[in-house]
Tab-separated table of C-alpha atoms in Angstrom:
chain	number	residue	atom	x	y	z
X	1472	UNK	CA	-23.556	-253.872	-220.619
X	1473	UNK	CA	-21.032	-251.017	-220.607
X	1474	UNK	CA	-18.919	-250.601	-217.487
X	1475	UNK	CA	-18.121	-247.261	-215.953
X	1476	UNK	CA	-14.623	-245.963	-216.853
X	1477	UNK	CA	-13.627	-244.412	-213.497
X	1478	UNK	CA	-10.261	-243.243	-214.858
X	1479	UNK	CA	-11.962	-241.185	-217.585
X	1480	UNK	CA	-14.312	-239.728	-214.935
X	1481	UNK	CA	-11.326	-238.830	-212.801
X	1482	UNK	CA	-9.610	-237.166	-215.758
X	1483	UNK	CA	-12.678	-234.940	-216.297
X	1484	UNK	CA	-12.778	-234.038	-212.622
X	1485	UNK	CA	-9.065	-233.064	-212.708
X	1486	UNK	CA	-9.691	-230.938	-215.838
X	1487	UNK	CA	-12.485	-229.156	-213.916
X	1488	UNK	CA	-9.911	-228.392	-211.087
X	1489	UNK	CA	-7.795	-226.393	-213.552
X	1490	UNK	CA	-10.636	-224.094	-214.612
X	1491	UNK	CA	-9.844	-220.471	-213.697
X	1492	UNK	CA	-11.089	-218.865	-210.475
X	1493	UNK	CA	-13.758	-216.265	-211.276
X	1494	UNK	CA	-14.080	-213.575	-208.551
X	1495	UNK	CA	-17.477	-212.253	-207.680
X	1496	UNK	CA	-17.469	-208.564	-208.685
X	1497	UNK	CA	-20.169	-207.613	-206.160
X	1498	UNK	CA	-18.848	-209.729	-203.241
X	1499	UNK	CA	-15.055	-210.145	-203.528
X	1500	UNK	CA	-14.979	-212.842	-200.847
X	1501	UNK	CA	-16.835	-215.199	-203.182
X	1502	UNK	CA	-15.594	-216.954	-206.277
X	1503	UNK	CA	-17.022	-219.236	-208.966
X	1504	UNK	CA	-15.151	-222.481	-209.426
X	1505	UNK	CA	-16.136	-226.177	-209.540
X	1506	UNK	CA	-14.423	-226.952	-206.196
X	1507	UNK	CA	-14.622	-223.805	-204.165
X	1508	UNK	CA	-16.937	-220.740	-203.708
X	1509	UNK	CA	-14.961	-218.572	-201.282
X	1510	UNK	CA	-11.500	-216.978	-201.804
X	1511	UNK	CA	-10.206	-217.895	-198.393
X	1512	UNK	CA	-9.888	-221.586	-197.582
X	1513	UNK	CA	-7.756	-224.049	-195.661
X	1514	UNK	CA	-5.539	-226.742	-197.198
X	1515	UNK	CA	-3.648	-229.546	-195.566
X	1516	UNK	CA	0.187	-229.503	-195.714
X	1517	UNK	CA	2.862	-231.748	-194.302
X	1518	UNK	CA	3.133	-229.245	-191.435
X	1519	UNK	CA	-0.643	-229.225	-190.673
X	1520	UNK	CA	-3.311	-226.923	-192.041
X	1521	UNK	CA	-2.738	-223.542	-193.675
X	1522	UNK	CA	-5.058	-220.761	-194.698
X	1523	UNK	CA	-4.675	-219.508	-198.247
X	1524	UNK	CA	-6.289	-216.981	-200.646
X	1525	UNK	CA	-7.068	-218.692	-203.920
X	1526	UNK	CA	-7.212	-215.330	-205.740
X	1527	UNK	CA	-3.536	-214.938	-205.199
X	1528	UNK	CA	-1.341	-216.662	-207.796
X	1529	UNK	CA	0.430	-218.976	-205.293
X	1530	UNK	CA	-2.803	-219.589	-203.399
X	1531	UNK	CA	-4.638	-220.698	-206.553
X	1532	UNK	CA	-1.753	-222.998	-207.585
X	1533	UNK	CA	-1.609	-224.642	-204.170
X	1534	UNK	CA	-5.359	-225.058	-203.866
X	1535	UNK	CA	-5.496	-226.719	-207.291
X	1536	UNK	CA	-2.647	-229.042	-206.317
X	1537	UNK	CA	-4.493	-230.006	-203.119
X	1538	UNK	CA	-7.721	-230.707	-205.018
X	1539	UNK	CA	-6.008	-232.725	-207.741
X	1540	UNK	CA	-4.284	-234.839	-205.076
X	1541	UNK	CA	-7.667	-235.622	-203.567
X	1542	UNK	CA	-9.213	-236.417	-206.925
X	1543	UNK	CA	-6.358	-238.776	-207.768
X	1544	UNK	CA	-7.289	-240.711	-204.603
X	1545	UNK	CA	-11.043	-240.691	-205.148
X	1546	UNK	CA	-12.489	-243.910	-206.602
X	1547	UNK	CA	-16.251	-243.503	-206.290
X	1548	UNK	CA	-18.690	-241.365	-208.315
X	1549	UNK	CA	-20.253	-239.996	-205.138
X	1550	UNK	CA	-16.780	-239.054	-203.941
X	1551	UNK	CA	-16.302	-236.868	-207.030
X	1552	UNK	CA	-19.758	-235.299	-206.718
X	1553	UNK	CA	-19.275	-234.583	-203.023
X	1554	UNK	CA	-16.218	-232.534	-203.797
X	1555	UNK	CA	-17.912	-230.545	-206.539
X	1556	UNK	CA	-19.987	-227.483	-205.834
X	1557	UNK	CA	-23.675	-228.155	-206.385
X	1558	UNK	CA	-24.022	-225.693	-209.217
X	1559	UNK	CA	-21.399	-227.622	-211.299
X	1560	UNK	CA	-22.668	-231.153	-210.797
X	1561	UNK	CA	-25.013	-231.282	-213.807
X	1562	UNK	CA	-22.226	-229.830	-215.965
X	1563	UNK	CA	-19.910	-232.524	-214.683
X	1564	UNK	CA	-22.504	-235.205	-215.445
X	1565	UNK	CA	-22.865	-233.886	-218.888
X	1566	UNK	CA	-19.128	-234.331	-219.446
X	1567	UNK	CA	-18.927	-237.868	-217.923
X	1568	UNK	CA	-22.265	-239.428	-218.936
X	1569	UNK	CA	-20.612	-241.253	-221.869
X	1570	UNK	CA	-18.271	-243.013	-219.453
X	1571	UNK	CA	-21.032	-244.302	-217.127
X	1572	UNK	CA	-22.914	-247.601	-216.975
X	1573	UNK	CA	-26.655	-247.337	-216.691
X	1574	UNK	CA	-26.381	-248.325	-213.014
X	1575	UNK	CA	-23.944	-245.562	-212.233
X	1576	UNK	CA	-25.877	-243.040	-214.247
X	1577	UNK	CA	-28.800	-243.797	-211.908
X	1578	UNK	CA	-26.557	-243.303	-208.927
X	1579	UNK	CA	-25.361	-239.919	-210.146
X	1580	UNK	CA	-28.788	-238.701	-211.171
X	1581	UNK	CA	-30.286	-239.468	-207.783
X	1582	UNK	CA	-27.368	-237.844	-205.878
X	1583	UNK	CA	-27.522	-234.685	-207.912
X	1584	UNK	CA	-31.330	-234.479	-207.984
X	1585	UNK	CA	-31.821	-234.836	-204.265
X	1586	UNK	CA	-28.901	-232.585	-203.220
X	1587	UNK	CA	-29.500	-229.650	-205.549
X	1588	UNK	CA	-31.955	-226.747	-205.977
X	1589	UNK	CA	-33.607	-225.787	-209.250
X	1590	UNK	CA	-32.929	-229.147	-210.970
X	1591	UNK	CA	-35.672	-228.164	-213.512
X	1592	UNK	CA	-33.916	-224.983	-214.675
X	1593	UNK	CA	-32.708	-226.445	-218.036
X	1594	UNK	CA	-29.435	-224.560	-217.656
X	1595	UNK	CA	-27.356	-227.650	-218.627
X	1596	UNK	CA	-29.667	-230.247	-220.100
X	1597	UNK	CA	-32.726	-229.599	-222.247
X	1598	UNK	CA	-35.938	-231.367	-221.163
X	1599	UNK	CA	-35.494	-233.958	-223.873
X	1600	UNK	CA	-31.903	-234.613	-222.823
X	1601	UNK	CA	-32.783	-234.946	-219.176
X	1602	UNK	CA	-35.712	-237.198	-220.039
X	1603	UNK	CA	-33.369	-239.450	-222.027
X	1604	UNK	CA	-31.015	-239.713	-219.044
X	1605	UNK	CA	-33.793	-240.736	-216.652
X	1606	UNK	CA	-35.137	-243.322	-219.141
X	1607	UNK	CA	-31.580	-244.704	-219.677
X	1608	UNK	CA	-30.605	-244.938	-216.009
X	1609	UNK	CA	-31.122	-248.118	-213.961
X	1610	UNK	CA	-34.355	-247.821	-211.881
X	1611	UNK	CA	-32.829	-250.164	-209.299
X	1612	UNK	CA	-30.034	-247.606	-208.618
X	1613	UNK	CA	-32.182	-244.545	-209.114
X	1614	UNK	CA	-34.571	-245.715	-206.344
X	1615	UNK	CA	-34.357	-247.850	-203.229
X	1616	UNK	CA	-36.497	-250.942	-202.697
X	1617	UNK	CA	-39.292	-249.121	-200.815
X	1618	UNK	CA	-39.516	-246.424	-203.512
X	1619	UNK	CA	-39.582	-249.078	-206.277
X	1620	UNK	CA	-42.493	-250.737	-204.423
X	1621	UNK	CA	-44.346	-247.484	-204.121
X	1622	UNK	CA	-43.860	-246.832	-207.779
X	1623	UNK	CA	-45.125	-250.266	-208.658
X	1624	UNK	CA	-48.233	-249.794	-206.534
X	1625	UNK	CA	-49.253	-246.458	-208.073
X	1626	UNK	CA	-52.561	-246.512	-209.983
X	1627	UNK	CA	-52.633	-246.164	-213.717
X	1628	UNK	CA	-53.389	-242.463	-213.437
X	1629	UNK	CA	-52.246	-240.260	-210.589
X	1630	UNK	CA	-52.766	-236.604	-209.439
X	1631	UNK	CA	-49.578	-234.702	-208.727
X	1632	UNK	CA	-48.978	-231.285	-207.214
X	1633	UNK	CA	-46.429	-228.530	-207.526
X	1634	UNK	CA	-45.865	-225.417	-205.412
X	1635	UNK	CA	-44.382	-222.370	-207.175
X	1636	UNK	CA	-43.073	-218.834	-206.553
X	1637	UNK	CA	-42.179	-216.086	-208.984
X	1638	UNK	CA	-38.844	-217.889	-209.538
X	1639	UNK	CA	-40.368	-220.964	-211.129
X	1640	UNK	CA	-43.952	-220.186	-212.033
X	1641	UNK	CA	-43.421	-219.467	-215.702
X	1642	UNK	CA	-43.059	-223.073	-216.896
X	1643	UNK	CA	-45.163	-225.865	-215.342
X	1644	UNK	CA	-44.186	-228.563	-217.817
X	1645	UNK	CA	-41.320	-229.649	-215.590
X	1646	UNK	CA	-40.010	-232.774	-213.901
X	1647	UNK	CA	-40.472	-232.190	-210.184
X	1648	UNK	CA	-43.954	-232.803	-208.735
X	1649	UNK	CA	-45.220	-234.445	-205.559
X	1650	UNK	CA	-48.013	-236.744	-204.496
X	1651	UNK	CA	-48.538	-234.591	-201.378
X	1652	UNK	CA	-50.739	-231.477	-201.606
X	1653	UNK	CA	-49.397	-230.379	-198.225
X	1654	UNK	CA	-45.850	-230.618	-199.460
X	1655	UNK	CA	-46.628	-228.589	-202.529
X	1656	UNK	CA	-48.224	-225.902	-200.307
X	1657	UNK	CA	-44.947	-225.793	-198.272
X	1658	UNK	CA	-42.909	-225.229	-201.443
X	1659	UNK	CA	-45.210	-222.464	-202.517
X	1660	UNK	CA	-44.972	-220.641	-199.209
X	1661	UNK	CA	-41.336	-221.352	-198.131
X	1662	UNK	CA	-40.070	-217.888	-199.316
X	1663	UNK	CA	-41.653	-214.452	-198.723
X	1664	UNK	CA	-42.646	-214.080	-202.368
X	1665	UNK	CA	-45.422	-212.278	-204.152
X	1666	UNK	CA	-46.308	-215.472	-206.052
X	1667	UNK	CA	-47.299	-218.451	-203.912
X	1668	UNK	CA	-49.365	-220.845	-206.019
X	1669	UNK	CA	-50.101	-224.562	-206.087
X	1670	UNK	CA	-50.989	-226.441	-209.249
X	1671	UNK	CA	-52.175	-230.003	-209.870
X	1672	UNK	CA	-51.874	-232.161	-212.920
X	1673	UNK	CA	-52.794	-235.642	-214.033
X	1674	UNK	CA	-50.080	-238.131	-215.086
X	1675	UNK	CA	-50.305	-241.629	-216.498
X	1676	UNK	CA	-48.255	-244.140	-214.585
X	1677	UNK	CA	-45.938	-244.728	-217.560
X	1678	UNK	CA	-45.058	-241.050	-217.363
X	1679	UNK	CA	-43.495	-241.451	-213.980
X	1680	UNK	CA	-39.677	-241.522	-214.315
X	1681	UNK	CA	-38.959	-242.003	-210.630
X	1682	UNK	CA	-40.343	-241.684	-207.116
X	1683	UNK	CA	-38.297	-240.276	-204.248
X	1684	UNK	CA	-39.716	-240.720	-200.795
X	1685	UNK	CA	-38.068	-237.630	-199.140
X	1686	UNK	CA	-40.608	-235.160	-200.558
X	1687	UNK	CA	-43.021	-237.828	-201.921
X	1688	UNK	CA	-41.591	-236.529	-205.167
X	1689	UNK	CA	-42.728	-237.762	-208.528
X	1690	UNK	CA	-40.207	-237.156	-211.287
X	1691	UNK	CA	-42.542	-236.758	-214.214
X	1692	UNK	CA	-42.070	-236.898	-217.942
X	1693	UNK	CA	-42.918	-233.244	-218.526
X	1694	UNK	CA	-44.482	-234.064	-221.951
X	1695	UNK	CA	-46.913	-236.520	-220.324
X	1696	UNK	CA	-48.504	-234.085	-217.850
X	1697	UNK	CA	-52.185	-233.398	-218.505
X	1698	UNK	CA	-54.889	-231.112	-217.267
X	1699	UNK	CA	-52.540	-228.728	-215.366
X	1700	UNK	CA	-54.611	-226.242	-213.324
X	1701	UNK	CA	-54.388	-224.154	-210.209
X	1702	UNK	CA	-55.745	-225.804	-207.093
């Protein structure tokens, strides 16, 4: 079995640190960057803490030096993911997936999946690519013991639910569903949106890629979903 090359992972993270700051044209205070989303931040120095503006040449240079120093001293995958902004985590995974063991791929997938919004957007991975990652990852690292037990005890066919708004109602052949109708209703109604709908589908047990207890979430093979209809 392939082992994770943490040094290669670190090298990718450091490369991400050197990506340019992209200011938000509408809201100048905000920036797009893998490790920061506001132009004003605080860095640690030998004299204590100092506030800097990363959109200024010296501020950007000093911020990058500070982040690179932290990355050089990070030795866990979750440590790297914790430093990264959520919107960059799947992109980071795309760049490091070839350096990961199946165990650590499972660790990264779970961390990103549970800590991010719109994981079904397809902005980084296609459905087939994401499906391949879930199938490749170690189930023992993707889920805890209780979740594995729940997955094992599922019947051969299950009913799953999904609450949608106008943001995510166009495509229902996606990964994130739930065993809980009430939870699906909550997702449908959590924003003041003109579209608040709940759908149900049938799924064979072998179409379940993972079960996460927090939302009673079923990560489904989107190509295995059947009989999708509005509740």
